[in-house]
Structures are given as structure tokens and as C-alpha cells.
Amino acid sequence: MHRYDAVIIGAGAAGLMCGIEAARRGRRIVVLDHARAPAEKIRISGGGRCNFTHLEASPKNYLSQNPHFCKSALKRFGPWDFLDRVIAHHIPYHHKTEGQLFCDNSAKDIIDMLLGDLRVHGGELWLQSPVQDIDKTPEGFRLSTPDGLIETAKLVLATGGLSIPKMGATGFAYDVAQRFGHALIAPRAGLVPFTLGGHKIDYISGLSGVSLNARARIGKTAFEDGFLFTHRGLSGPAMLQISSFWTPGQTVEIDLLPGTEVLGTLKNRRQNTPRQHIGNVLPDLVPARLSERILEAAIIAPDTRIADLSDKKLSALTVYIQPWSIVPDGTEGYRTAEVTVGGIDTTQVSSQTMESLLCPGLHIIGEALDVTGWLGGYNFQWAWSSGWAAGQAL
Ligand code: FDA
């Protein structure tokens, strides 16, 4: 029988941060993971360079049924606190956009920092150690693992959400939390490409790889960023961002030329250069392949002089540009989603300590909770902040 002050299940961003903090405070802890390697998502994140935080991260960058929940942890351990550690470990980094921080070399620098800190403070890490059973005892919890029974006063669920099952994602935290009476906010894939079907997929066929800057909007929420046509649908940062806000059946309004009034621009061109062919005018506004496709869809021959196009005909072109209103058929799902939106309902969890209000001694951190960040380093920041907060309370 092994005995610990705290067992943390999940050696991802949140679990490792939590383990470091608890060990630093003198607690005897072990971090367990069923995978062969820890922190696999950190390793592949940010294209291998880990977008480890965003310096402007604040509660407004998070989706949650309980928008106040993330405030305390983000305030007590914010982006600058994590950056201090990165600097103290001499990890070179850069801003991709203002405040969006990536490693210069590799995400491995962040993993090495976390594993080094865990080791220095005496925290243990058991890999390939799935928890087979959890029993509540008067003193805490008893866990069965392939490496034997473990007794612990505190138990932390840090196994993340459902995205990318191939990398070891499971619904473990959801199952355990539900067993102890917690409610779940229905999880769904977020930061995920959209898929199209029927005539919509015909329309985009041949456009795969075409990219531009666009604004994607659902209701009052809008993101302006990169946009990409794929073989199966629509991707790029603007679409990934809006996907977290999307529910099936909803229309996404996509402005493929933000900042330019397209109909007005075409009318000006008609007045100023009436003899020009529309097939030469439109590629000045959108990529050539897209321009060809729009003309086909609007049934306008490319060698039509712009002077011969009525206002109505010009408007028939702009509906594919500004806004292009589209109802996606679905998303690529957890197979490629960067995050899971929804998760364990935070109304039954302390925002100070991440401790369950239903089961004393049980803490829940990271992506397993119903707190989901935008694209841009916000999700790791939530993992650091919530892991740190729980680590102070173990
Ligand atoms: P995380 O998923 O990191 O860790 C959970 C751990 O629990 C894993 O080690 C897993 O093996 C383990 N586990 C699962 N089930 C278990 C079980 N039953 N028993 C034992 N262990 C179990 N965010 C960001 O801010 N910047 C970025 O650059 C990126 N980039 C990015 C790229 C890609 C491709 C993805 C998929 C995701 C991102 N993210 C991101 C999101 C970010 O990776 C994510 O939000 C955090 O890793 C969540 O941290 P957690 O520690 O909560 O879970």
C-alpha cells in the first residue's frame, strides 16, 4: 500500500502544475498518467512550439456557463506569473502577435521545465498507470492501479477533455465527477474545423488551400483572423475560434473581405473602368481561384464587361463574399478539436481551491472543467492557473 497526501490523475499541463505547487509546499504527491509519456498535448501544441500563454488573458477570453468561475485563479496566478517561470528557466520565447507567447525552440522546453520542477520539489510521476478503481474512505480515497493500492487524503482530477482520443484523451474526469454527484455541461468539440456537405462541398471543391483574412460571426461574437478552405470544409484561426460558439444548425456569417465595402467597390469599378471584364476585377479583391468559383456560382461569364452587370448582378456576387452566410454541416469533431467546450459544471466547485463542494478532498482542474479558452494560449493559461490554485490547497 502506497500512501500520499495527494494523488493527481493526469500528467498534462494542469496536473503537472498542480503537482509542482503541492510538492513545493512539502506535500507528498504522485502524478499518475495512463499514457507512456507525460504532457503529450504540450508537445504537439502550437505547431511544436507551444503557445504557452497570452499576456492579455482575462475572463472575457473564456467560455463557461459560469463566467465568474475562472476569475480568482487567473488573478492569483496569471500569464505574467507563468512567464516569470519561463524566464527563470532561460527558455527563449517570442510574441507571435502582441501578448501571444511561443517558445523559440520547442515545446519540449516547457515540458522539461515542468518535469524538472516536479522532480526538484520531490513530486513523483508514474506513467502507464491507469487508475482502475476509486473508493471513498473516511480518510480520503483508495485507488487501485497496476502498481498497487494507493491511499490518499486528496484526489485531483486533471485528465482533461475529450479532444484527440488518439493522444490519450478520455472522459475519465467526467465519469468520476459524475459518480460523486457532479453535473456535466454537455461537452462538444471546440477550436475545430467545420465540415460541409451537399452543394456546399461542391462549391468549395478545388478551393482547398486557398487562404485569406476573414471575419467569422455568430450573433454578437466575431473573430477576424486567418481563414482556410480545406478538402472537407472551412478552417483557419477565425473559423476555429467561432467553432467554439457554434451549435448545429446555426448560421456562420463570414466576411471574406473585412474592412472593404464590396458592393460599393464593385460599383466604383463599374463607373471608373466600365470596359474591364469582371473576371479581371474580382481577383483584385479575392484570390483568383475563389474569384472563378464565385463567378461560376453566380452564373456570370468572366469575360462580361463590368458595365453590363446590374446592381442586382453585382449583389449576386457579394453574397459569396460579404457576408457569406453558411450553415456548416458539422465539425471534424474530437478527432482534431483542440479543446472540449463544456465539461464538469463549475457551480459545484470552489473557484478558490478547485475543490468539489460535493465531495471534500476531491479537486478538479484544467480542461475537464467547463472553462474553455479562445485560441491563442488561453487554454494553457487556464491549466496553469487552475492547477496552481489547487496546488495551494492540497
Ligand atoms: P491535458 O489533456 O493536457 O492532460 C490530460 C492528461 O491526462 C494527459 O496526459 C492524458 O494522458 C491523461 N489522461 C487522460 N485520461 C486518463 C485516464 N483515464 N487515466 C490516467 N490519465 C489520463 N492550448 C494553448 O493554450 N496553446 C496552444 O498552443 C495549444 N495548442 C494545442 C494544439 C493541439 C493539437 C491540441 C489538441 C490542443 C492545444 N491546446 C493549446 C489546448 C491545450 O493543449 C489544452 O487545453 C490543455 O492541454 C489542457 O490541459 P489539461 O492538463 O487540463 O489536460
GROMACS .gro file of C-alpha atoms and ligand atoms in nm:
model
  447
    1MET     CA    1   0.000   0.000   0.000
    2HIS     CA    2   0.136   0.342  -0.106
    3ARG     CA    3   0.039   0.649   0.094
    4TYR     CA    4   0.036   1.008  -0.032
    5ASP     CA    5  -0.103   1.341   0.080
    6ALA     CA    6  -0.240   1.389  -0.272
    7VAL     CA    7  -0.275   1.192  -0.592
    8ILE     CA    8  -0.314   1.385  -0.916
    9ILE     CA    9  -0.457   1.188  -1.207
   10GLY     CA   10  -0.338   1.330  -1.541
   11ALA     CA   11   0.017   1.446  -1.618
   12GLY     CA   12  -0.086   1.723  -1.858
   13ALA     CA   13  -0.041   2.095  -1.818
   14ALA     CA   14  -0.280   2.133  -1.523
   15GLY     CA   15  -0.178   1.815  -1.340
   16LEU     CA   16   0.195   1.888  -1.358
   17MET     CA   17   0.148   2.247  -1.240
   18CYS     CA   18  -0.068   2.127  -0.953
   19GLY     CA   19   0.187   1.859  -0.859
   20ILE     CA   20   0.474   2.109  -0.863
   21GLU     CA   21   0.290   2.350  -0.634
   22ALA     CA   22   0.179   2.085  -0.386
   23ALA     CA   23   0.527   1.928  -0.376
   24ARG     CA   24   0.686   2.272  -0.337
   25ARG     CA   25   0.465   2.317  -0.029
   26GLY     CA   26   0.603   1.996   0.119
   27ARG     CA   27   0.317   1.762   0.030
   28ARG     CA   28   0.397   1.403  -0.058
   29ILE     CA   29   0.236   1.368  -0.400
   30VAL     CA   30   0.228   1.148  -0.708
   31VAL     CA   31   0.106   1.237  -1.056
   32LEU     CA   32  -0.040   0.936  -1.239
   33ASP     CA   33  -0.098   0.906  -1.612
   34HIS     CA   34  -0.212   0.616  -1.827
   35ALA     CA   35  -0.001   0.733  -2.120
   36ARG     CA   36   0.357   0.635  -2.194
   37ALA     CA   37   0.477   0.998  -2.193
   38PRO     CA   38   0.357   1.298  -1.993
   39ALA     CA   39   0.226   1.624  -2.139
   40GLU     CA   40   0.168   1.495  -2.489
   41LYS     CA   41  -0.058   1.787  -2.577
   42ILE     CA   42   0.206   2.037  -2.473
   43ARG     CA   43   0.449   1.854  -2.701
   44ILE     CA   44   0.230   1.895  -3.013
   45SER     CA   45   0.083   2.234  -2.923
   46GLY     CA   46   0.141   2.549  -3.120
   47GLY     CA   47   0.284   2.354  -3.412
   48GLY     CA   48   0.550   2.210  -3.178
   49ARG     CA   49   0.640   2.549  -3.028
   50CYS     CA   50   0.370   2.565  -2.758
   51ASN     CA   51   0.171   2.885  -2.738
   52PHE     CA   52   0.212   2.869  -2.362
   53THR     CA   53   0.014   3.178  -2.260
   54HIS     CA   54  -0.141   3.504  -2.368
   55LEU     CA   55  -0.036   3.804  -2.163
   56GLU     CA   56  -0.379   3.965  -2.202
   57ALA     CA   57  -0.567   3.656  -2.079
   58SER     CA   58  -0.871   3.764  -1.879
   59PRO     CA   59  -1.211   3.611  -1.801
   60LYS     CA   60  -1.357   3.755  -2.122
   61ASN     CA   61  -1.141   3.510  -2.321
   62TYR     CA   62  -1.317   3.207  -2.172
   63LEU     CA   63  -1.646   3.030  -2.242
   64SER     CA   64  -1.825   2.888  -1.939
   65GLN     CA   65  -2.181   2.862  -1.814
   66ASN     CA   66  -2.041   3.032  -1.505
   67PRO     CA   67  -1.825   3.315  -1.644
   68HIS     CA   68  -1.712   3.434  -1.297
   69PHE     CA   69  -1.557   3.100  -1.204
   70CYS     CA   70  -1.220   3.149  -1.374
   71LYS     CA   71  -1.160   3.497  -1.228
   72SER     CA   72  -0.995   3.408  -0.899
   73ALA     CA   73  -0.740   3.157  -1.033
   74LEU     CA   74  -0.649   3.376  -1.332
   75LYS     CA   75  -0.596   3.668  -1.097
   76ARG     CA   76  -0.385   3.479  -0.843
   77PHE     CA   77  -0.166   3.302  -1.098
   78GLY     CA   78  -0.183   3.489  -1.427
   79PRO     CA   79   0.013   3.492  -1.752
   80TRP     CA   80   0.294   3.706  -1.609
   81ASP     CA   81   0.347   3.457  -1.325
   82PHE     CA   82   0.391   3.177  -1.575
   83LEU     CA   83   0.616   3.393  -1.790
   84ASP     CA   84   0.835   3.461  -1.482
   85ARG     CA   85   0.898   3.086  -1.462
   86VAL     CA   86   0.978   3.062  -1.833
   87ILE     CA   87   1.227   3.346  -1.796
   88ALA     CA   88   1.378   3.198  -1.477
   89HIS     CA   89   1.441   2.876  -1.675
   90HIS     CA   90   1.606   3.075  -1.956
   91ILE     CA   91   1.356   2.943  -2.210
   92PRO     CA   92   1.372   3.160  -2.523
   93TYR     CA   93   1.030   3.281  -2.640
   94HIS     CA   94   0.868   3.529  -2.876
   95HIS     CA   95   0.540   3.711  -2.930
   96LYS     CA   96   0.358   3.581  -3.239
   97THR     CA   97   0.103   3.858  -3.209
   98GLU     CA   98   0.115   4.107  -2.923
   99GLY     CA   99   0.099   3.903  -2.600
  100GLN     CA  100   0.066   3.561  -2.766
  101LEU     CA  101   0.379   3.381  -2.647
  102PHE     CA  102   0.550   3.083  -2.813
  103CYS     CA  103   0.877   2.901  -2.744
  104ASP     CA  104   1.156   2.992  -2.986
  105ASN     CA  105   1.290   2.637  -2.992
  106SER     CA  106   1.040   2.371  -2.899
  107ALA     CA  107   0.751   2.285  -2.670
  108LYS     CA  108   0.993   2.039  -2.510
  109ASP     CA  109   1.143   2.335  -2.322
  110ILE     CA  110   0.813   2.380  -2.135
  111ILE     CA  111   0.780   2.007  -2.065
  112ASP     CA  112   1.139   1.988  -1.938
  113MET     CA  113   1.075   2.288  -1.712
  114LEU     CA  114   0.764   2.128  -1.561
  115LEU     CA  115   0.916   1.783  -1.515
  116GLY     CA  116   1.235   1.938  -1.371
  117ASP     CA  117   1.037   2.145  -1.120
  118LEU     CA  118   0.830   1.844  -1.018
  119ARG     CA  119   1.145   1.639  -0.960
  120VAL     CA  120   1.330   1.917  -0.772
  121HIS     CA  121   1.043   1.951  -0.526
  122GLY     CA  122   1.019   1.576  -0.471
  123GLY     CA  123   0.697   1.506  -0.662
  124GLU     CA  124   0.664   1.160  -0.817
  125LEU     CA  125   0.541   1.073  -1.165
  126TRP     CA  126   0.402   0.731  -1.253
  127LEU     CA  127   0.342   0.671  -1.622
  128GLN     CA  128   0.141   0.388  -1.781
  129SER     CA  129  -0.050   0.376  -1.458
  130PRO     CA  130  -0.424   0.380  -1.524
  131VAL     CA  131  -0.647   0.406  -1.220
  132GLN     CA  132  -0.871   0.102  -1.219
  133ASP     CA  133  -1.092   0.189  -0.926
  134ILE     CA  134  -1.155   0.470  -0.678
  135ASP     CA  135  -1.317   0.420  -0.337
  136LYS     CA  136  -1.409   0.695  -0.094
  137THR     CA  137  -1.278   0.620   0.256
  138PRO     CA  138  -1.329   0.813   0.582
  139GLU     CA  139  -0.970   0.946   0.546
  140GLY     CA  140  -0.988   1.024   0.177
  141PHE     CA  141  -0.962   0.792  -0.121
  142ARG     CA  142  -0.827   0.447  -0.205
  143LEU     CA  143  -0.713   0.391  -0.564
  144SER     CA  144  -0.630   0.066  -0.742
  145THR     CA  145  -0.356   0.090  -1.000
  146PRO     CA  146  -0.139  -0.170  -1.176
  147ASP     CA  147   0.138  -0.060  -0.936
  148GLY     CA  148  -0.069  -0.138  -0.628
  149LEU     CA  149  -0.318   0.027  -0.396
  150ILE     CA  150  -0.277   0.394  -0.307
  151GLU     CA  151  -0.430   0.573  -0.009
  152THR     CA  152  -0.453   0.948  -0.025
  153ALA     CA  153  -0.624   1.228   0.161
  154LYS     CA  154  -0.676   1.436  -0.154
  155LEU     CA  155  -0.750   1.342  -0.512
  156VAL     CA  156  -0.714   1.573  -0.811
  157LEU     CA  157  -0.884   1.505  -1.145
  158ALA     CA  158  -0.663   1.654  -1.418
  159THR     CA  159  -0.735   1.425  -1.711
  160GLY     CA  160  -0.857   1.700  -1.945
  161GLY     CA  161  -1.136   1.679  -2.201
  162LEU     CA  162  -1.227   1.454  -2.494
  163SER     CA  163  -1.029   1.611  -2.774
  164ILE     CA  164  -0.788   1.389  -2.966
  165PRO     CA  165  -0.859   1.042  -2.824
  166LYS     CA  166  -0.560   0.911  -3.020
  167MET     CA  167  -0.341   1.113  -2.782
  168GLY     CA  168  -0.493   0.954  -2.473
  169ALA     CA  169  -0.794   1.178  -2.410
  170THR     CA  170  -1.070   1.008  -2.213
  171GLY     CA  171  -1.387   1.104  -2.031
  172PHE     CA  172  -1.233   0.977  -1.705
  173ALA     CA  173  -1.273   1.304  -1.510
  174TYR     CA  174  -1.635   1.335  -1.623
  175ASP     CA  175  -1.715   0.978  -1.513
  176VAL     CA  176  -1.551   1.013  -1.171
  177ALA     CA  177  -1.701   1.357  -1.106
  178GLN     CA  178  -2.048   1.231  -1.202
  179ARG     CA  179  -2.002   0.938  -0.967
  180PHE     CA  180  -1.951   1.189  -0.686
  181GLY     CA  181  -2.268   1.377  -0.783
  182HIS     CA  182  -2.128   1.643  -1.018
  183ALA     CA  183  -2.329   1.765  -1.317
  184LEU     CA  184  -2.186   1.789  -1.664
  185ILE     CA  185  -2.233   2.074  -1.910
  186ALA     CA  186  -2.274   1.875  -2.233
  187PRO     CA  187  -1.925   1.854  -2.386
  188ARG     CA  188  -1.868   1.931  -2.753
  189ALA     CA  189  -1.568   1.978  -2.980
  190GLY     CA  190  -1.425   2.332  -2.988
  191LEU     CA  191  -1.149   2.507  -3.183
  192VAL     CA  192  -1.226   2.265  -3.462
  193PRO     CA  193  -1.260   2.289  -3.843
  194PHE     CA  194  -1.609   2.290  -3.995
  195THR     CA  195  -1.726   2.028  -4.244
  196LEU     CA  196  -1.959   2.097  -4.534
  197GLY     CA  197  -2.181   1.864  -4.738
  198GLY     CA  198  -2.414   1.865  -5.041
  199HIS     CA  199  -2.396   2.165  -5.273
  200LYS     CA  200  -2.172   2.348  -5.023
  201ILE     CA  201  -1.893   2.093  -5.060
  202ASP     CA  202  -1.936   2.113  -5.440
  203TYR     CA  203  -1.897   2.488  -5.418
  204ILE     CA  204  -1.567   2.469  -5.228
  205SER     CA  205  -1.422   2.177  -5.423
  206GLY     CA  206  -1.099   2.290  -5.586
  207LEU     CA  207  -1.056   2.570  -5.333
  208SER     CA  208  -0.862   2.359  -5.082
  209GLY     CA  209  -0.555   2.551  -4.968
  210VAL     CA  210  -0.693   2.895  -5.059
  211SER     CA  211  -0.646   3.122  -4.758
  212LEU     CA  212  -0.728   3.481  -4.678
  213ASN     CA  213  -0.806   3.708  -4.386
  214ALA     CA  214  -1.172   3.692  -4.283
  215ARG     CA  215  -1.420   3.778  -4.010
  216ALA     CA  216  -1.644   3.496  -3.883
  217ARG     CA  217  -1.951   3.589  -3.684
  218ILE     CA  218  -2.228   3.418  -3.489
  219GLY     CA  219  -2.466   3.671  -3.336
  220LYS     CA  220  -2.260   3.928  -3.147
  221THR     CA  221  -1.943   3.716  -3.135
  222ALA     CA  222  -1.693   3.774  -3.415
  223PHE     CA  223  -1.329   3.689  -3.482
  224GLU     CA  224  -1.113   3.836  -3.755
  225ASP     CA  225  -0.813   3.621  -3.843
  226GLY     CA  226  -0.685   3.371  -4.100
  227PHE     CA  227  -0.938   3.166  -4.298
  228LEU     CA  228  -0.870   2.849  -4.498
  229PHE     CA  229  -1.069   2.632  -4.739
  230THR     CA  230  -0.997   2.261  -4.679
  231HIS     CA  231  -1.092   1.947  -4.872
  232ARG     CA  232  -1.380   1.889  -4.633
  233GLY     CA  233  -1.482   2.235  -4.522
  234LEU     CA  234  -1.359   2.553  -4.357
  235SER     CA  235  -1.072   2.611  -4.118
  236GLY     CA  236  -0.811   2.871  -4.017
  237PRO     CA  237  -0.796   3.058  -3.686
  238ALA     CA  238  -1.110   3.268  -3.747
  239MET     CA  239  -1.320   2.955  -3.811
  240LEU     CA  240  -1.161   2.760  -3.524
  241GLN     CA  241  -1.241   3.046  -3.287
  242ILE     CA  242  -1.605   3.074  -3.394
  243SER     CA  243  -1.649   2.693  -3.387
  244SER     CA  244  -1.639   2.704  -3.006
  245PHE     CA  245  -1.953   2.919  -3.013
  246TRP     CA  246  -2.136   2.715  -3.277
  247THR     CA  247  -2.424   2.475  -3.224
  248PRO     CA  248  -2.554   2.254  -3.507
  249GLY     CA  249  -2.795   2.431  -3.740
  250GLN     CA  250  -2.658   2.778  -3.668
  251THR     CA  251  -2.555   3.011  -3.950
  252VAL     CA  252  -2.199   3.146  -3.956
  253GLU     CA  253  -2.161   3.479  -4.133
  254ILE     CA  254  -1.823   3.505  -4.297
  255ASP     CA  255  -1.691   3.834  -4.427
  256LEU     CA  256  -1.417   3.738  -4.672
  257LEU     CA  257  -1.310   4.098  -4.716
  258PRO     CA  258  -1.336   4.269  -4.377
  259GLY     CA  259  -1.283   4.642  -4.389
  260THR     CA  260  -1.388   4.676  -4.755
  261GLU     CA  261  -1.742   4.751  -4.868
  262VAL     CA  262  -1.751   4.505  -5.157
  263LEU     CA  263  -2.068   4.616  -5.337
  264GLY     CA  264  -1.961   4.982  -5.321
  265THR     CA  265  -1.613   4.890  -5.450
  266LEU     CA  266  -1.760   4.697  -5.746
  267LYS     CA  267  -1.994   4.985  -5.829
  268ASN     CA  268  -1.698   5.228  -5.826
  269ARG     CA  269  -1.505   4.998  -6.057
  270ARG     CA  270  -1.808   4.984  -6.289
  271GLN     CA  271  -1.814   5.363  -6.302
  272ASN     CA  272  -1.438   5.415  -6.335
  273THR     CA  273  -1.337   5.120  -6.556
  274PRO     CA  274  -1.660   5.009  -6.728
  275ARG     CA  275  -1.487   4.810  -7.006
  276GLN     CA  276  -1.296   4.584  -6.770
  277HIS     CA  277  -1.406   4.221  -6.753
  278ILE     CA  278  -1.546   4.109  -6.420
  279GLY     CA  279  -1.306   3.814  -6.441
  280ASN     CA  280  -1.022   4.066  -6.412
  281VAL     CA  281  -1.185   4.289  -6.149
  282LEU     CA  282  -1.285   4.028  -5.890
  283PRO     CA  283  -0.934   3.879  -5.846
  284ASP     CA  284  -0.824   4.224  -5.724
  285LEU     CA  285  -1.049   4.160  -5.423
  286VAL     CA  286  -1.030   3.785  -5.354
  287PRO     CA  287  -0.782   3.507  -5.454
  288ALA     CA  288  -0.808   3.409  -5.822
  289ARG     CA  289  -0.936   3.054  -5.763
  290LEU     CA  290  -1.210   3.184  -5.535
  291SER     CA  291  -1.300   3.455  -5.784
  292GLU     CA  292  -1.350   3.192  -6.057
  293ARG     CA  293  -1.570   2.986  -5.828
  294ILE     CA  294  -1.784   3.287  -5.727
  295LEU     CA  295  -1.844   3.379  -6.093
  296GLU     CA  296  -1.944   3.020  -6.171
  297ALA     CA  297  -2.183   3.011  -5.876
  298ALA     CA  298  -2.339   3.346  -5.972
  299ILE     CA  299  -2.361   3.229  -6.338
  300ILE     CA  300  -2.165   3.526  -6.471
  301ALA     CA  301  -1.914   3.473  -6.752
  302PRO     CA  302  -1.567   3.604  -6.661
  303ASP     CA  303  -1.546   3.799  -6.989
  304THR     CA  304  -1.859   4.002  -6.906
  305ARG     CA  305  -1.779   4.373  -6.905
  306ILE     CA  306  -1.844   4.515  -6.559
  307ALA     CA  307  -2.055   4.790  -6.722
  308ASP     CA  308  -2.301   4.519  -6.829
  309LEU     CA  309  -2.363   4.400  -6.474
  310SER     CA  310  -2.668   4.544  -6.299
  311ASP     CA  311  -2.672   4.626  -5.928
  312LYS     CA  312  -2.864   4.302  -5.881
  313LYS     CA  313  -2.596   4.102  -6.062
  314LEU     CA  314  -2.321   4.267  -5.857
  315SER     CA  315  -2.514   4.185  -5.539
  316ALA     CA  316  -2.534   3.822  -5.656
  317LEU     CA  317  -2.153   3.820  -5.639
  318THR     CA  318  -2.124   3.980  -5.299
  319VAL     CA  319  -2.339   3.715  -5.126
  320TYR     CA  320  -2.039   3.484  -5.162
  321ILE     CA  321  -1.811   3.741  -5.001
  322GLN     CA  322  -1.983   3.979  -4.764
  323PRO     CA  323  -2.125   3.819  -4.570
  324TRP     CA  324  -2.111   3.466  -4.699
  325SER     CA  325  -2.380   3.310  -4.480
  326ILE     CA  326  -2.333   2.940  -4.439
  327VAL     CA  327  -2.475   2.666  -4.220
  328PRO     CA  328  -2.194   2.415  -4.168
  329ASP     CA  329  -2.298   2.050  -4.179
  330GLY     CA  330  -2.082   1.968  -3.878
  331THR     CA  331  -1.730   1.979  -3.742
  332GLU     CA  332  -1.433   1.745  -3.763
  333GLY     CA  333  -1.518   1.651  -3.402
  334TYR     CA  334  -1.287   1.538  -3.124
  335ARG     CA  335  -1.052   1.374  -3.377
  336THR     CA  336  -0.893   1.713  -3.447
  337ALA     CA  337  -1.053   1.955  -3.197
  338GLU     CA  338  -0.802   2.150  -2.990
  339VAL     CA  339  -1.039   2.168  -2.694
  340THR     CA  340  -1.359   2.040  -2.543
  341VAL     CA  341  -1.623   2.307  -2.477
  342GLY     CA  342  -1.834   2.227  -2.170
  343GLY     CA  343  -1.731   1.975  -1.907
  344ILE     CA  344  -1.777   1.949  -1.532
  345ASP     CA  345  -2.019   2.214  -1.408
  346THR     CA  346  -1.821   2.473  -1.211
  347THR     CA  347  -2.111   2.576  -0.989
  348GLN     CA  348  -2.032   2.273  -0.771
  349VAL     CA  349  -1.659   2.353  -0.746
  350SER     CA  350  -1.475   2.615  -0.535
  351SER     CA  351  -1.320   2.881  -0.759
  352GLN     CA  352  -1.051   2.938  -0.491
  353THR     CA  353  -0.929   2.583  -0.438
  354MET     CA  354  -1.090   2.387  -0.723
  355GLU     CA  355  -1.227   2.157  -0.453
  356SER     CA  356  -1.556   1.983  -0.507
  357LEU     CA  357  -1.839   2.130  -0.299
  358LEU     CA  358  -1.999   1.785  -0.303
  359CYS     CA  359  -1.706   1.562  -0.214
  360PRO     CA  360  -1.446   1.713   0.022
  361GLY     CA  361  -1.089   1.624  -0.078
  362LEU     CA  362  -1.172   1.592  -0.447
  363HIS     CA  363  -1.030   1.868  -0.668
  364ILE     CA  364  -1.091   1.921  -1.041
  365ILE     CA  365  -0.865   2.130  -1.265
  366GLY     CA  366  -0.785   2.218  -1.626
  367GLU     CA  367  -0.987   2.139  -1.933
  368ALA     CA  368  -1.204   1.881  -1.753
  369LEU     CA  369  -1.395   2.176  -1.607
  370ASP     CA  370  -1.648   2.380  -1.801
  371VAL     CA  371  -1.393   2.655  -1.877
  372THR     CA  372  -1.274   2.684  -2.238
  373GLY     CA  373  -1.034   2.944  -2.367
  374TRP     CA  374  -1.015   3.108  -2.707
  375LEU     CA  375  -0.737   3.011  -2.943
  376GLY     CA  376  -0.414   3.190  -2.854
  377GLY     CA  377  -0.256   3.048  -2.538
  378TYR     CA  378  -0.562   3.093  -2.318
  379ASN     CA  379  -0.621   2.721  -2.264
  380PHE     CA  380  -0.277   2.654  -2.126
  381GLN     CA  381  -0.312   2.962  -1.907
  382TRP     CA  382  -0.628   2.812  -1.760
  383ALA     CA  383  -0.443   2.484  -1.700
  384TRP     CA  384  -0.157   2.670  -1.521
  385SER     CA  385  -0.394   2.893  -1.318
  386SER     CA  386  -0.634   2.621  -1.207
  387GLY     CA  387  -0.350   2.376  -1.139
  388TRP     CA  388  -0.169   2.637  -0.933
  389ALA     CA  389  -0.485   2.723  -0.733
  390ALA     CA  390  -0.549   2.358  -0.645
  391GLY     CA  391  -0.180   2.310  -0.561
  392GLN     CA  392  -0.207   2.576  -0.287
  393ALA     CA  393  -0.493   2.387  -0.124
  394LEU     CA  394  -0.360   2.031  -0.113
  395FDA     P1  395  -0.438   1.754  -2.092
  395FDA     O1  396  -0.524   1.695  -2.196
  395FDA     O2  397  -0.322   1.837  -2.133
  395FDA     O3  398  -0.380   1.640  -1.996
  395FDA     C1  399  -0.458   1.533  -1.951
  395FDA     C2  400  -0.367   1.419  -1.916
  395FDA     O4  401  -0.448   1.318  -1.856
  395FDA     C3  402  -0.298   1.355  -2.035
  395FDA     O5  403  -0.161   1.338  -2.007
  395FDA     C4  404  -0.369   1.219  -2.051
  395FDA     O6  405  -0.283   1.118  -2.098
  395FDA     C5  406  -0.414   1.192  -1.909
  395FDA     N1  407  -0.531   1.105  -1.901
  395FDA     C6  408  -0.644   1.109  -1.972
  395FDA     N2  409  -0.727   1.012  -1.935
  395FDA     C7  410  -0.664   0.943  -1.836
  395FDA     C8  411  -0.701   0.831  -1.757
  395FDA     N3  412  -0.817   0.769  -1.774
  395FDA     N4  413  -0.611   0.787  -1.665
  395FDA     C9  414  -0.491   0.848  -1.649
  395FDA     N5  415  -0.452   0.954  -1.721
  395FDA    C10  416  -0.539   1.001  -1.813
  395FDA     N6  417  -0.367   2.546  -2.582
  395FDA    C11  418  -0.294   2.659  -2.573
  395FDA     O7  419  -0.316   2.737  -2.482
  395FDA     N7  420  -0.195   2.685  -2.663
  395FDA    C12  421  -0.164   2.601  -2.766
  395FDA     O8  422  -0.069   2.624  -2.843
  395FDA    C13  423  -0.245   2.485  -2.782
  395FDA     N8  424  -0.227   2.402  -2.887
  395FDA    C14  425  -0.298   2.286  -2.897
  395FDA    C15  426  -0.278   2.202  -3.005
  395FDA    C16  427  -0.349   2.083  -3.015
  395FDA    C17  428  -0.329   1.993  -3.134
  395FDA    C18  429  -0.440   2.047  -2.912
  395FDA    C19  430  -0.515   1.916  -2.917
  395FDA    C20  431  -0.462   2.132  -2.805
  395FDA    C21  432  -0.393   2.253  -2.797
  395FDA     N9  433  -0.416   2.342  -2.693
  395FDA    C22  434  -0.343   2.458  -2.684
  395FDA    C23  435  -0.512   2.311  -2.585
  395FDA    C24  436  -0.435   2.256  -2.463
  395FDA     O9  437  -0.349   2.154  -2.506
  395FDA    C25  438  -0.531   2.200  -2.356
  395FDA    O10  439  -0.631   2.294  -2.327
  395FDA    C26  440  -0.452   2.167  -2.230
  395FDA    O11  441  -0.355   2.070  -2.260
  395FDA    C27  442  -0.544   2.115  -2.120
  395FDA    O12  443  -0.464   2.077  -2.012
  395FDA     P2  444  -0.511   1.966  -1.909
  395FDA    O13  445  -0.393   1.941  -1.821
  395FDA    O14  446  -0.640   2.002  -1.849
  395FDA    O15  447  -0.538   1.835  -1.998
   0.00000   0.00000   0.00000
